[in-house]
Steps between C-alpha positions, in 0.01 A plus 500: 500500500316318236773680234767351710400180491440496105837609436640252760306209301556616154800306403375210679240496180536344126223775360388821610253500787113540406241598729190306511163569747272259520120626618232183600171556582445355843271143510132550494459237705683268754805278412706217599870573538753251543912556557748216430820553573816216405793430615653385164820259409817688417576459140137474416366814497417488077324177559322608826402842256400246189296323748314782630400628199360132409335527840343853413364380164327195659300725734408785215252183424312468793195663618514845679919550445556894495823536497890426574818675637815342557796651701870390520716521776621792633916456657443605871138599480315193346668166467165324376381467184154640503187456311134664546207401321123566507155337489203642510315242751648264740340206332647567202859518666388201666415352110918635430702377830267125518544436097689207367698757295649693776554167711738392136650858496587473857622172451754634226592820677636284847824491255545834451417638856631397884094587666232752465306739679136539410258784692119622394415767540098621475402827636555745776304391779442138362469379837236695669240483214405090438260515177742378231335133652157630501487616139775374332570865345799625753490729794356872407681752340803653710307848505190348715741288730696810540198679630329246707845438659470859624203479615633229740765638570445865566324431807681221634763714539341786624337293797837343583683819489244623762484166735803267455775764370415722839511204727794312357668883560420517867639158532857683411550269217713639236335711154639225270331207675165707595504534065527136459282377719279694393571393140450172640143593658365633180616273223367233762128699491525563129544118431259321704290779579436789265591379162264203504216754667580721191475255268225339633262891477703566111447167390259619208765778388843324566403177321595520119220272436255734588646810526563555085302823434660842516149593750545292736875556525412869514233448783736260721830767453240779605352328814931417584560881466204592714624211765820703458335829626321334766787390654732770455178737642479243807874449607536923436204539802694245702830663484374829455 
């Protein structure tokens, strides 16, 4: 298939096609991603490009900048002109998007695009673990909201596979709306129940503030894994 294609391409192209992969180590720590996309002038496109690259050079000088990626349209796919960059705390993306130089820049590019699109983007679970405010250092790493997420959820639905899914069956309503109520049920309990409750007994290990050394994240991961046991042992009695 992949033959195919390169042979279908191949006079499409001035020069011979080369092969590059690209390997990056993944962040050690947290990040703040934004995603612009543009809706640019016809006939502008160079200028919109020059303009960009202006825009990229002004924010290589800022605190915390990590990188940039720009994207062009796509004909039927994509019909935005896209651009991702990265900073390493919110408050220095903050320093970027409030700056007198990007309010000029933005100023300028209004002639070269129609609007813009602008989305951040900060971490997996962002909105179930609230300690970016508390320490000014981000939410935890994605690995320990990935656990502790489990360990709500696990046996939320467990519980209302064995109350609510049974009942909402006997009622005759249909499989598909049993599932989303019960999606409904638990994302509700995981939200205002669970998640806080979690956070609230993890605090010391789930705060980057505190937890920093490779001990205590050891310790907190191992007491997760044991809570992991526990429950699977308890729900395997039930059900048994």
């Amino acid at each position: 298939m992949r033959g195919k294609l390169l042979d279908e391409v191949r006079p499409l192209l001035e020069e011979p096609a080369a092969l590059e992969i690209l390997a990056g180590e993944t962040p050690a720590r947290d990040t703040v991603t934004v995603v612009m996309s543009h809706s640019v002038r016809p006939g502008r496109e160079r200028d919109y490009l020059r303009w960009q690259d202006r825009a990229r050079r002004a924010q290589e000088r800022f605190p915390g900048f990590l990188g940039y990626e720009g994207f062009e349209p796509v004909a039927g796919i994509q019909e935005r002109w896209v651009v991702v960059f990265r900073f390493d705390t919110r408050e220095h993306l903050d320093g970027w998007l409030e700056s007198d130089t990007r309010r000029k820049l933005l100023e300028e590019g209004r002639g070269y695009f129609l609007d813009y699109d602008m989305r951040t983007i900060k971490s997996a679970f962002s909105g179930w673990f609230g300690f970016g405010g508390e320490t000014g250092q981000g939410p935890p790493p994605n690995w320990k909201q990935a656990m502790s997420v489990l360990l709500a959820l696990y046996p939320t639905v467990m519980v209302l596979n064995l109350t609510l899914s049974p009942a909402l069956t006997a009622a005759h309503l249909p499989g598909y709306l049993v599932l989303f109520i019960g999606n409904v049920a638990s994302v509700a309990a995981l939200t205002w129940l669970l998640m806080p409750l979690v956070n609230r007994i993890f605090a010391s290990w789930l705060l980057p503030g505190r937890a920093v050394s490779v001990s205590t994240s050891v310790a907190g991961a191992l007491v997760m894994v044991l809570c992991f046991a526990l429950f699977v042992a308890v729900f395997g009695l039930i059900t048994g």
